[in-house]
Amino acid sequence: MDSVTATEKDVTLLELLDRVLDKGVVVAGDLVISVADVDLIYVGLRVLLSSVQTMERLRGSPLVDAWSESTP
Amino acid sequence: MDGEHLIYLYCVMARPPDLQSVEGPPGGLYLVHEVGLWAVVSQVEASQFGPSSLRRNLEDLDWVVAETTKHEKIVEAVMRDRCVVPFRFATLFHTDESLRTRLRTHAQEFMTLLEELEDKAEWGVKVHCDVEGLRSVVRAQDGSMSHLNEALRCASPGKAYFLEKKRGDLAIAALGDRIDRCVGRVVETLQTVSFQMRINKVWFPRATRIHDSMILNAACLVGNDNVRIFVDAANALKAHYADQSVLVEYTGPWPPYNFCDLARQVANG
């Protein structure tokens, strides 16, 4: 598992970005920002934000697959 | 594009705010007034915010952090004594006149929305679960699992394979159920103490802490008179789940970004 841990400051920043940026922000290793018509811009932040699952999809495959992979 | 300016919109309200007390960008903040609406704006350099420049700047995390922080501070300062419709980062117009036109077009919707938002603020609630921890909790509490474990101990190799698979499937289903119930309870509880609620996309697993998955990312519109009740409810949920590897976190008050779809419509034409 990746050893990326966000600090308290990052979390606050991410809370802000989650709201202030118009669309979801995606990350897998690098931060990908999508703002208005600007799509998929990489930013060198080794943290987060998402885009895929909504509550309705919680039982759907992506998350559960991710968990089952780590099932001992 | 050197020397050209764009109009950057922060928020819209129904009464003029006092901008003296709001720290603005170098060029200063000013108001655009149209049909009973006031918009807080500033001029920004097209060399910074024009489409190609913005694209480039968004690759620079320091720039993004500095600019979004400025944006938020301005909206929050105006929001202190005015009900506002906050706009998201980098909502830009070519001229004051093009903004006026949008305000005119959507005037009635702005008025209705501002009435709805009066004396309310947004609160964010995020629920995380420590997947491994929750798996242990579920395993310890689920009777059918222990029954299977028992059967596995004395099963033949062939049968053990299927039992093993069944146990794995059950574990995943039980985990999913547990998460659904938890999310359901949090949502139901918060709905009773909020005017409106939005469920947003969850952040990518591992975003914030190792082994953590976000299972709920909600925004609640809460009356300023109701904050105590809301916070008490959130704290009660937090305490309830504390020993179940589920972490309930709340933040606020925020400008009601999640309750202003109108802002998106206006920004998009």
mmCIF file of C-alpha atoms in Angstrom:
data_model
loop_
_atom_site.group_PDB
_atom_site.id
_atom_site.type_symbol
_atom_site.label_atom_id
_atom_site.label_comp_id
_atom_site.label_asym_id
_atom_site.label_seq_id
_atom_site.Cartn_x
_atom_site.Cartn_y
_atom_site.Cartn_z
ATOM 1 C CA MET A 1 0.000 0.000 0.000
ATOM 2 C CA ASP A 2 1.117 3.502 -0.814
ATOM 3 C CA SER A 3 2.668 5.335 2.057
ATOM 4 C CA VAL A 4 1.046 8.632 1.301
ATOM 5 C CA THR A 5 -0.272 10.361 4.365
ATOM 6 C CA ALA A 6 -1.749 13.784 4.192
ATOM 7 C CA THR A 7 -1.055 16.180 7.018
ATOM 8 C CA GLU A 8 -3.756 18.071 8.841
ATOM 9 C CA LYS A 9 -2.947 21.079 6.667
ATOM 10 C CA ASP A 10 -3.427 19.060 3.482
ATOM 11 C CA VAL A 11 -6.788 17.853 4.719
ATOM 12 C CA THR A 12 -7.934 21.413 5.298
ATOM 13 C CA LEU A 13 -6.643 22.360 1.875
ATOM 14 C CA LEU A 14 -8.448 19.452 0.303
ATOM 15 C CA GLU A 15 -11.671 20.417 2.069
ATOM 16 C CA LEU A 16 -11.277 23.809 0.451
ATOM 17 C CA LEU A 17 -10.479 22.468 -3.016
ATOM 18 C CA ASP A 18 -13.367 20.029 -2.753
ATOM 19 C CA ARG A 19 -15.705 23.013 -2.519
ATOM 20 C CA VAL A 20 -14.080 25.848 -4.355
ATOM 21 C CA LEU A 21 -13.080 23.994 -7.495
ATOM 22 C CA ASP A 22 -16.054 23.531 -9.710
ATOM 23 C CA LYS A 23 -15.686 19.870 -10.462
ATOM 24 C CA GLY A 24 -14.269 16.868 -8.736
ATOM 25 C CA VAL A 25 -10.587 16.580 -8.493
ATOM 26 C CA VAL A 26 -9.004 13.266 -9.149
ATOM 27 C CA VAL A 27 -5.852 11.783 -7.908
ATOM 28 C CA ALA A 28 -3.875 8.684 -8.113
ATOM 29 C CA GLY A 29 -0.427 9.650 -6.984
ATOM 30 C CA ASP A 30 -0.710 13.044 -8.577
ATOM 31 C CA LEU A 31 -3.472 15.552 -8.208
ATOM 32 C CA VAL A 32 -5.573 15.955 -11.291
ATOM 33 C CA ILE A 33 -7.689 19.047 -11.316
ATOM 34 C CA SER A 34 -10.705 19.626 -13.419
ATOM 35 C CA VAL A 35 -12.062 23.143 -13.387
ATOM 36 C CA ALA A 36 -14.904 24.275 -15.623
ATOM 37 C CA ASP A 37 -13.803 23.530 -19.154
ATOM 38 C CA VAL A 38 -10.290 22.746 -18.111
ATOM 39 C CA ASP A 39 -9.970 19.020 -17.792
ATOM 40 C CA LEU A 40 -7.470 16.754 -16.225
ATOM 41 C CA ILE A 41 -4.729 19.060 -15.247
ATOM 42 C CA TYR A 42 -1.961 17.442 -13.300
ATOM 43 C CA VAL A 43 -0.649 19.080 -10.220
ATOM 44 C CA GLY A 44 2.282 17.669 -8.325
ATOM 45 C CA LEU A 45 0.468 16.988 -5.079
ATOM 46 C CA ARG A 46 0.769 13.430 -3.909
ATOM 47 C CA VAL A 47 -2.674 13.263 -2.466
ATOM 48 C CA LEU A 48 -6.058 12.877 -3.586
ATOM 49 C CA LEU A 49 -9.517 13.754 -4.556
ATOM 50 C CA SER A 50 -11.909 11.650 -6.329
ATOM 51 C CA SER A 51 -14.629 11.412 -8.698
ATOM 52 C CA VAL A 52 -16.093 8.038 -8.973
ATOM 53 C CA GLN A 53 -18.273 6.672 -6.280
ATOM 54 C CA THR A 54 -21.442 8.180 -5.027
ATOM 55 C CA MET A 55 -23.399 6.740 -2.176
ATOM 56 C CA GLU A 56 -25.543 4.736 -4.563
ATOM 57 C CA ARG A 57 -22.469 3.097 -5.934
ATOM 58 C CA LEU A 58 -20.979 2.187 -2.612
ATOM 59 C CA ARG A 59 -22.018 -1.393 -3.002
ATOM 60 C CA GLY A 60 -20.846 -1.407 -6.594
ATOM 61 C CA SER A 61 -17.763 -3.134 -7.748
ATOM 62 C CA PRO A 62 -14.910 -0.606 -7.677
ATOM 63 C CA LEU A 63 -14.680 -0.104 -3.947
ATOM 64 C CA VAL A 64 -15.507 -3.677 -3.029
ATOM 65 C CA ASP A 65 -12.998 -4.970 -5.554
ATOM 66 C CA ALA A 66 -10.377 -2.765 -4.051
ATOM 67 C CA TRP A 67 -11.132 -4.220 -0.648
ATOM 68 C CA SER A 68 -11.349 -7.813 -1.700
ATOM 69 C CA GLU A 69 -7.912 -7.562 -3.268
ATOM 70 C CA SER A 70 -6.535 -6.993 0.178
ATOM 71 C CA THR A 71 -8.530 -9.823 1.710
ATOM 72 C CA PRO A 72 -6.049 -12.143 3.350
ATOM 73 C CA MET B 1 -3.042 38.868 -24.057
ATOM 74 C CA ASP B 2 -0.696 41.115 -22.021
ATOM 75 C CA GLY B 3 -2.440 44.008 -20.377
ATOM 76 C CA GLU B 4 -5.906 42.574 -20.911
ATOM 77 C CA HIS B 5 -8.229 42.111 -17.993
ATOM 78 C CA LEU B 6 -10.973 39.702 -17.083
ATOM 79 C CA ILE B 7 -13.692 40.113 -14.477
ATOM 80 C CA TYR B 8 -13.467 37.600 -11.663
ATOM 81 C CA LEU B 9 -16.736 36.974 -9.800
ATOM 82 C CA TYR B 10 -16.711 35.942 -6.125
ATOM 83 C CA CYS B 11 -20.288 36.146 -4.945
ATOM 84 C CA VAL B 12 -23.678 37.744 -5.475
ATOM 85 C CA MET B 13 -26.036 39.203 -2.873
ATOM 86 C CA ALA B 14 -29.211 41.224 -2.539
ATOM 87 C CA ARG B 15 -27.767 44.038 -0.413
ATOM 88 C CA PRO B 16 -24.505 45.879 -1.009
ATOM 89 C CA PRO B 17 -21.761 44.663 1.335
ATOM 90 C CA ASP B 18 -19.195 46.884 3.002
ATOM 91 C CA LEU B 19 -16.035 46.115 1.059
ATOM 92 C CA GLN B 20 -13.870 48.347 3.247
ATOM 93 C CA SER B 21 -13.404 45.523 5.706
ATOM 94 C CA VAL B 22 -12.624 42.902 3.059
ATOM 95 C CA GLU B 23 -9.060 42.394 2.042
ATOM 96 C CA GLY B 24 -9.014 42.123 -1.738
ATOM 97 C CA PRO B 25 -6.519 41.422 -4.494
ATOM 98 C CA PRO B 26 -3.968 44.100 -5.570
ATOM 99 C CA GLY B 27 -6.361 45.836 -7.974
ATOM 100 C CA GLY B 28 -9.069 45.841 -5.309
ATOM 101 C CA LEU B 29 -12.614 44.560 -5.161
ATOM 102 C CA TYR B 30 -15.582 46.456 -6.533
ATOM 103 C CA LEU B 31 -19.314 45.957 -6.954
ATOM 104 C CA VAL B 32 -21.311 45.361 -10.097
ATOM 105 C CA HIS B 33 -24.925 46.362 -9.465
ATOM 106 C CA GLU B 34 -27.868 45.192 -11.529
ATOM 107 C CA VAL B 35 -31.590 44.802 -10.837
ATOM 108 C CA GLY B 36 -31.354 44.601 -7.057
ATOM 109 C CA LEU B 37 -28.305 42.361 -7.077
ATOM 110 C CA TRP B 38 -24.762 43.178 -6.102
ATOM 111 C CA ALA B 39 -21.813 41.158 -7.352
ATOM 112 C CA VAL B 40 -18.391 41.301 -5.716
ATOM 113 C CA VAL B 41 -15.748 41.195 -8.438
ATOM 114 C CA SER B 42 -12.174 42.123 -9.172
ATOM 115 C CA GLN B 43 -10.196 42.648 -12.340
ATOM 116 C CA VAL B 44 -7.618 39.977 -12.949
ATOM 117 C CA GLU B 45 -4.890 39.752 -15.550
ATOM 118 C CA ALA B 46 -5.725 37.682 -18.586
ATOM 119 C CA SER B 47 -2.072 36.692 -18.468
ATOM 120 C CA GLN B 48 -2.969 34.810 -15.251
ATOM 121 C CA PHE B 49 -6.582 33.750 -15.778
ATOM 122 C CA GLY B 50 -7.030 33.588 -19.530
ATOM 123 C CA PRO B 51 -7.840 30.053 -20.736
ATOM 124 C CA SER B 52 -4.331 29.022 -21.733
ATOM 125 C CA SER B 53 -2.730 30.751 -18.746
ATOM 126 C CA LEU B 54 -5.241 29.229 -16.355
ATOM 127 C CA ARG B 55 -4.531 25.817 -17.742
ATOM 128 C CA ARG B 56 -0.830 26.354 -17.175
ATOM 129 C CA ASN B 57 -1.306 27.873 -13.716
ATOM 130 C CA LEU B 58 -3.446 24.986 -12.580
ATOM 131 C CA GLU B 59 -0.430 22.777 -12.949
ATOM 132 C CA ASP B 60 1.285 24.844 -10.304
ATOM 133 C CA LEU B 61 0.019 23.675 -6.951
ATOM 134 C CA ASP B 62 1.416 26.675 -5.086
ATOM 135 C CA TRP B 63 -0.520 28.967 -7.392
ATOM 136 C CA VAL B 64 -3.711 26.921 -6.985
ATOM 137 C CA VAL B 65 -3.420 26.931 -3.198
ATOM 138 C CA ALA B 66 -2.668 30.651 -3.003
ATOM 139 C CA GLU B 67 -5.481 31.631 -5.364
ATOM 140 C CA THR B 68 -8.188 29.340 -4.002
ATOM 141 C CA THR B 69 -7.309 30.473 -0.477
ATOM 142 C CA LYS B 70 -7.666 34.133 -1.515
ATOM 143 C CA HIS B 71 -10.966 33.321 -3.173
ATOM 144 C CA GLU B 72 -12.313 31.618 -0.066
ATOM 145 C CA LYS B 73 -11.153 34.424 2.259
ATOM 146 C CA ILE B 74 -12.942 37.038 0.181
ATOM 147 C CA VAL B 75 -16.192 35.057 0.029
ATOM 148 C CA GLU B 76 -16.051 34.309 3.763
ATOM 149 C CA ALA B 77 -15.368 37.946 4.644
ATOM 150 C CA VAL B 78 -18.350 39.155 2.604
ATOM 151 C CA MET B 79 -20.487 36.346 4.023
ATOM 152 C CA ARG B 80 -19.895 37.539 7.587
ATOM 153 C CA ASP B 81 -22.692 40.063 7.384
ATOM 154 C CA ARG B 82 -24.458 39.243 4.121
ATOM 155 C CA CYS B 83 -26.249 36.259 2.692
ATOM 156 C CA VAL B 84 -24.325 35.372 -0.463
ATOM 157 C CA VAL B 85 -24.481 33.096 -3.456
ATOM 158 C CA PRO B 86 -20.842 32.007 -3.618
ATOM 159 C CA PHE B 87 -19.255 31.261 -6.972
ATOM 160 C CA ARG B 88 -16.592 28.667 -7.490
ATOM 161 C CA PHE B 89 -12.974 29.368 -8.234
ATOM 162 C CA ALA B 90 -12.196 31.229 -11.476
ATOM 163 C CA THR B 91 -15.690 32.232 -12.597
ATOM 164 C CA LEU B 92 -14.689 34.792 -15.218
ATOM 165 C CA PHE B 93 -16.408 37.286 -17.483
ATOM 166 C CA HIS B 94 -15.004 39.402 -20.271
ATOM 167 C CA THR B 95 -16.630 42.619 -19.107
ATOM 168 C CA ASP B 96 -18.822 44.018 -16.339
ATOM 169 C CA GLU B 97 -21.535 44.264 -18.960
ATOM 170 C CA SER B 98 -21.499 40.541 -19.746
ATOM 171 C CA LEU B 99 -21.849 39.849 -16.019
ATOM 172 C CA ARG B 100 -24.743 42.342 -15.784
ATOM 173 C CA THR B 101 -26.507 40.529 -18.580
ATOM 174 C CA ARG B 102 -26.256 37.231 -16.681
ATOM 175 C CA LEU B 103 -27.490 38.831 -13.473
ATOM 176 C CA ARG B 104 -30.460 40.298 -15.334
ATOM 177 C CA THR B 105 -31.316 36.987 -16.963
ATOM 178 C CA HIS B 106 -31.281 35.116 -13.652
ATOM 179 C CA ALA B 107 -32.459 37.903 -11.341
ATOM 180 C CA GLN B 108 -35.564 36.156 -10.042
ATOM 181 C CA GLU B 109 -33.692 32.902 -9.426
ATOM 182 C CA PHE B 110 -31.019 34.775 -7.488
ATOM 183 C CA MET B 111 -33.659 36.415 -5.312
ATOM 184 C CA THR B 112 -35.372 33.117 -4.584
ATOM 185 C CA LEU B 113 -32.099 31.388 -3.798
ATOM 186 C CA LEU B 114 -30.876 34.203 -1.562
ATOM 187 C CA GLU B 115 -34.100 33.966 0.413
ATOM 188 C CA GLU B 116 -33.602 30.245 0.834
ATOM 189 C CA LEU B 117 -30.024 30.717 1.989
ATOM 190 C CA GLU B 118 -30.752 33.518 4.453
ATOM 191 C CA ASP B 119 -29.245 32.785 7.888
ATOM 192 C CA LYS B 120 -27.894 29.416 6.804
ATOM 193 C CA ALA B 121 -24.441 28.021 6.096
ATOM 194 C CA GLU B 122 -22.955 24.881 4.675
ATOM 195 C CA TRP B 123 -21.445 22.209 6.897
ATOM 196 C CA GLY B 124 -19.430 19.347 5.516
ATOM 197 C CA VAL B 125 -19.639 15.830 6.903
ATOM 198 C CA LYS B 126 -17.230 13.144 5.843
ATOM 199 C CA VAL B 127 -17.292 9.575 7.074
ATOM 200 C CA HIS B 128 -14.203 7.425 6.761
ATOM 201 C CA CYS B 129 -13.788 3.813 7.596
ATOM 202 C CA ASP B 130 -10.681 1.899 8.412
ATOM 203 C CA VAL B 131 -11.463 -1.032 6.148
ATOM 204 C CA GLU B 132 -9.288 -3.547 7.986
ATOM 205 C CA GLY B 133 -10.605 -2.472 11.356
ATOM 206 C CA LEU B 134 -14.209 -2.616 10.218
ATOM 207 C CA ARG B 135 -13.587 -6.023 8.695
ATOM 208 C CA SER B 136 -12.480 -7.269 12.128
ATOM 209 C CA VAL B 137 -15.522 -5.746 13.789
ATOM 210 C CA VAL B 138 -17.825 -7.428 11.276
ATOM 211 C CA ARG B 139 -15.987 -10.735 11.563
ATOM 212 C CA ALA B 140 -16.246 -10.690 15.362
ATOM 213 C CA GLN B 141 -19.971 -9.933 15.305
ATOM 214 C CA ASP B 142 -21.140 -12.114 12.461
ATOM 215 C CA GLY B 143 -22.413 -15.494 13.643
ATOM 216 C CA SER B 144 -22.575 -17.120 10.192
ATOM 217 C CA MET B 145 -18.840 -16.551 9.785
ATOM 218 C CA SER B 146 -17.893 -18.395 12.936
ATOM 219 C CA HIS B 147 -20.131 -21.224 11.810
ATOM 220 C CA LEU B 148 -18.251 -21.349 8.505
ATOM 221 C CA ASN B 149 -14.918 -21.193 10.267
ATOM 222 C CA GLU B 150 -15.967 -24.211 12.263
ATOM 223 C CA ALA B 151 -16.994 -26.105 9.120
ATOM 224 C CA LEU B 152 -13.714 -25.165 7.435
ATOM 225 C CA ARG B 153 -11.644 -26.719 10.172
ATOM 226 C CA CYS B 154 -12.933 -30.203 9.472
ATOM 227 C CA ALA B 155 -13.540 -29.897 5.727
ATOM 228 C CA SER B 156 -11.824 -31.919 3.004
ATOM 229 C CA PRO B 157 -9.438 -29.911 0.749
ATOM 230 C CA GLY B 158 -12.025 -29.787 -2.065
ATOM 231 C CA LYS B 159 -14.821 -28.663 0.172
ATOM 232 C CA ALA B 160 -12.522 -26.254 1.982
ATOM 233 C CA TYR B 161 -11.885 -24.415 -1.283
ATOM 234 C CA PHE B 162 -15.588 -23.654 -1.737
ATOM 235 C CA LEU B 163 -16.118 -22.838 1.900
ATOM 236 C CA GLU B 164 -13.161 -20.473 1.731
ATOM 237 C CA LYS B 165 -14.659 -18.735 -1.259
ATOM 238 C CA LYS B 166 -18.043 -18.535 0.426
ATOM 239 C CA ARG B 167 -16.456 -17.055 3.514
ATOM 240 C CA GLY B 168 -14.735 -14.421 1.376
ATOM 241 C CA ASP B 169 -17.974 -13.496 -0.405
ATOM 242 C CA LEU B 170 -19.860 -13.319 2.876
ATOM 243 C CA ALA B 171 -17.198 -11.121 4.397
ATOM 244 C CA ILE B 172 -17.404 -8.655 1.524
ATOM 245 C CA ALA B 173 -21.196 -8.621 1.614
ATOM 246 C CA ALA B 174 -21.224 -8.155 5.393
ATOM 247 C CA LEU B 175 -18.777 -5.304 5.081
ATOM 248 C CA GLY B 176 -20.900 -3.684 2.371
ATOM 249 C CA ASP B 177 -24.018 -4.063 4.505
ATOM 250 C CA ARG B 178 -22.307 -2.565 7.486
ATOM 251 C CA ILE B 179 -21.146 0.428 5.467
ATOM 252 C CA ASP B 180 -24.587 0.905 3.926
ATOM 253 C CA ARG B 181 -26.231 0.879 7.322
ATOM 254 C CA CYS B 182 -23.694 3.284 8.734
ATOM 255 C CA VAL B 183 -24.029 5.700 5.808
ATOM 256 C CA GLY B 184 -27.814 5.373 5.964
ATOM 257 C CA ARG B 185 -27.921 6.209 9.639
ATOM 258 C CA VAL B 186 -25.596 9.194 9.284
ATOM 259 C CA VAL B 187 -27.588 10.562 6.338
ATOM 260 C CA GLU B 188 -30.938 10.080 8.082
ATOM 261 C CA THR B 189 -29.735 11.683 11.280
ATOM 262 C CA LEU B 190 -28.205 14.695 9.567
ATOM 263 C CA GLN B 191 -31.263 15.220 7.392
ATOM 264 C CA THR B 192 -33.322 15.815 10.489
ATOM 265 C CA VAL B 193 -31.044 18.685 11.528
ATOM 266 C CA SER B 194 -30.449 20.229 8.072
ATOM 267 C CA PHE B 195 -32.611 22.159 5.633
ATOM 268 C CA GLN B 196 -31.051 20.392 2.680
ATOM 269 C CA MET B 197 -28.380 17.822 2.105
ATOM 270 C CA ARG B 198 -26.162 16.955 -0.846
ATOM 271 C CA ILE B 199 -24.263 13.740 -1.241
ATOM 272 C CA ASN B 200 -21.023 14.325 -3.106
ATOM 273 C CA LYS B 201 -18.535 11.990 -4.634
ATOM 274 C CA VAL B 202 -16.205 10.416 -2.149
ATOM 275 C CA TRP B 203 -12.514 11.051 -2.360
ATOM 276 C CA PHE B 204 -10.293 8.396 -3.673
ATOM 277 C CA PRO B 205 -9.305 5.748 -1.124
ATOM 278 C CA ARG B 206 -6.037 6.479 0.581
ATOM 279 C CA ALA B 207 -6.503 10.124 -0.074
ATOM 280 C CA THR B 208 -6.262 11.272 3.455
ATOM 281 C CA ARG B 209 -4.886 8.483 5.534
ATOM 282 C CA ILE B 210 -3.430 5.116 4.944
ATOM 283 C CA HIS B 211 -6.010 2.308 5.065
ATOM 284 C CA ASP B 212 -8.863 4.738 5.156
ATOM 285 C CA SER B 213 -11.694 4.873 2.702
ATOM 286 C CA MET B 214 -14.133 7.714 2.591
ATOM 287 C CA ILE B 215 -17.635 6.273 2.603
ATOM 288 C CA LEU B 216 -19.654 9.469 2.744
ATOM 289 C CA ASN B 217 -18.995 13.009 1.574
ATOM 290 C CA ALA B 218 -22.027 15.105 2.417
ATOM 291 C CA ALA B 219 -22.813 18.789 2.532
ATOM 292 C CA CYS B 220 -25.576 20.042 4.815
ATOM 293 C CA LEU B 221 -27.331 23.367 4.724
ATOM 294 C CA VAL B 222 -27.784 24.286 8.369
ATOM 295 C CA GLY B 223 -29.620 27.200 9.950
ATOM 296 C CA ASN B 224 -27.312 29.473 11.920
ATOM 297 C CA ASP B 225 -29.703 29.098 14.864
ATOM 298 C CA ASN B 226 -29.478 25.339 14.540
ATOM 299 C CA VAL B 227 -25.731 24.911 14.569
ATOM 300 C CA ARG B 228 -25.646 23.688 18.158
ATOM 301 C CA ILE B 229 -28.207 20.976 17.388
ATOM 302 C CA PHE B 230 -26.376 19.978 14.218
ATOM 303 C CA VAL B 231 -23.016 19.779 15.950
ATOM 304 C CA ASP B 232 -24.499 17.770 18.822
ATOM 305 C CA ALA B 233 -26.015 15.307 16.342
ATOM 306 C CA ALA B 234 -22.716 14.994 14.474
ATOM 307 C CA ASN B 235 -20.812 14.479 17.722
ATOM 308 C CA ALA B 236 -23.290 11.827 18.823
ATOM 309 C CA LEU B 237 -22.716 9.948 15.553
ATOM 310 C CA LYS B 238 -18.996 10.353 15.975
ATOM 311 C CA ALA B 239 -19.155 8.876 19.480
ATOM 312 C CA HIS B 240 -21.470 6.066 18.376
ATOM 313 C CA TYR B 241 -19.069 4.874 15.667
ATOM 314 C CA ALA B 242 -15.824 5.625 17.466
ATOM 315 C CA ASP B 243 -15.185 2.003 18.460
ATOM 316 C CA GLN B 244 -16.328 0.568 15.121
ATOM 317 C CA SER B 245 -13.433 1.787 12.973
ATOM 318 C CA VAL B 246 -15.657 4.468 11.486
ATOM 319 C CA LEU B 247 -14.671 8.108 11.752
ATOM 320 C CA VAL B 248 -17.265 10.862 11.408
ATOM 321 C CA GLU B 249 -15.815 14.319 10.749
ATOM 322 C CA TYR B 250 -17.525 17.625 10.224
ATOM 323 C CA THR B 251 -16.319 21.063 9.155
ATOM 324 C CA GLY B 252 -18.002 24.419 8.862
ATOM 325 C CA PRO B 253 -19.418 26.893 8.494
ATOM 326 C CA TRP B 254 -18.654 27.181 4.776
ATOM 327 C CA PRO B 255 -20.165 29.371 2.095
ATOM 328 C CA PRO B 256 -23.042 27.329 0.625
ATOM 329 C CA TYR B 257 -21.143 26.277 -2.519
ATOM 330 C CA ASN B 258 -23.015 22.978 -2.690
ATOM 331 C CA PHE B 259 -26.426 24.621 -2.617
ATOM 332 C CA CYS B 260 -25.915 27.078 -5.426
ATOM 333 C CA ASP B 261 -26.529 25.195 -8.631
ATOM 334 C CA LEU B 262 -27.646 28.544 -9.947
ATOM 335 C CA ALA B 263 -24.050 29.742 -9.715
ATOM 336 C CA ARG B 264 -23.042 26.938 -12.035
ATOM 337 C CA GLN B 265 -25.806 27.813 -14.484
ATOM 338 C CA VAL B 266 -24.791 31.441 -14.470
ATOM 339 C CA ALA B 267 -21.143 30.546 -14.911
ATOM 340 C CA ASN B 268 -21.945 28.261 -17.787
ATOM 341 C CA GLY B 269 -24.219 30.676 -19.625
#
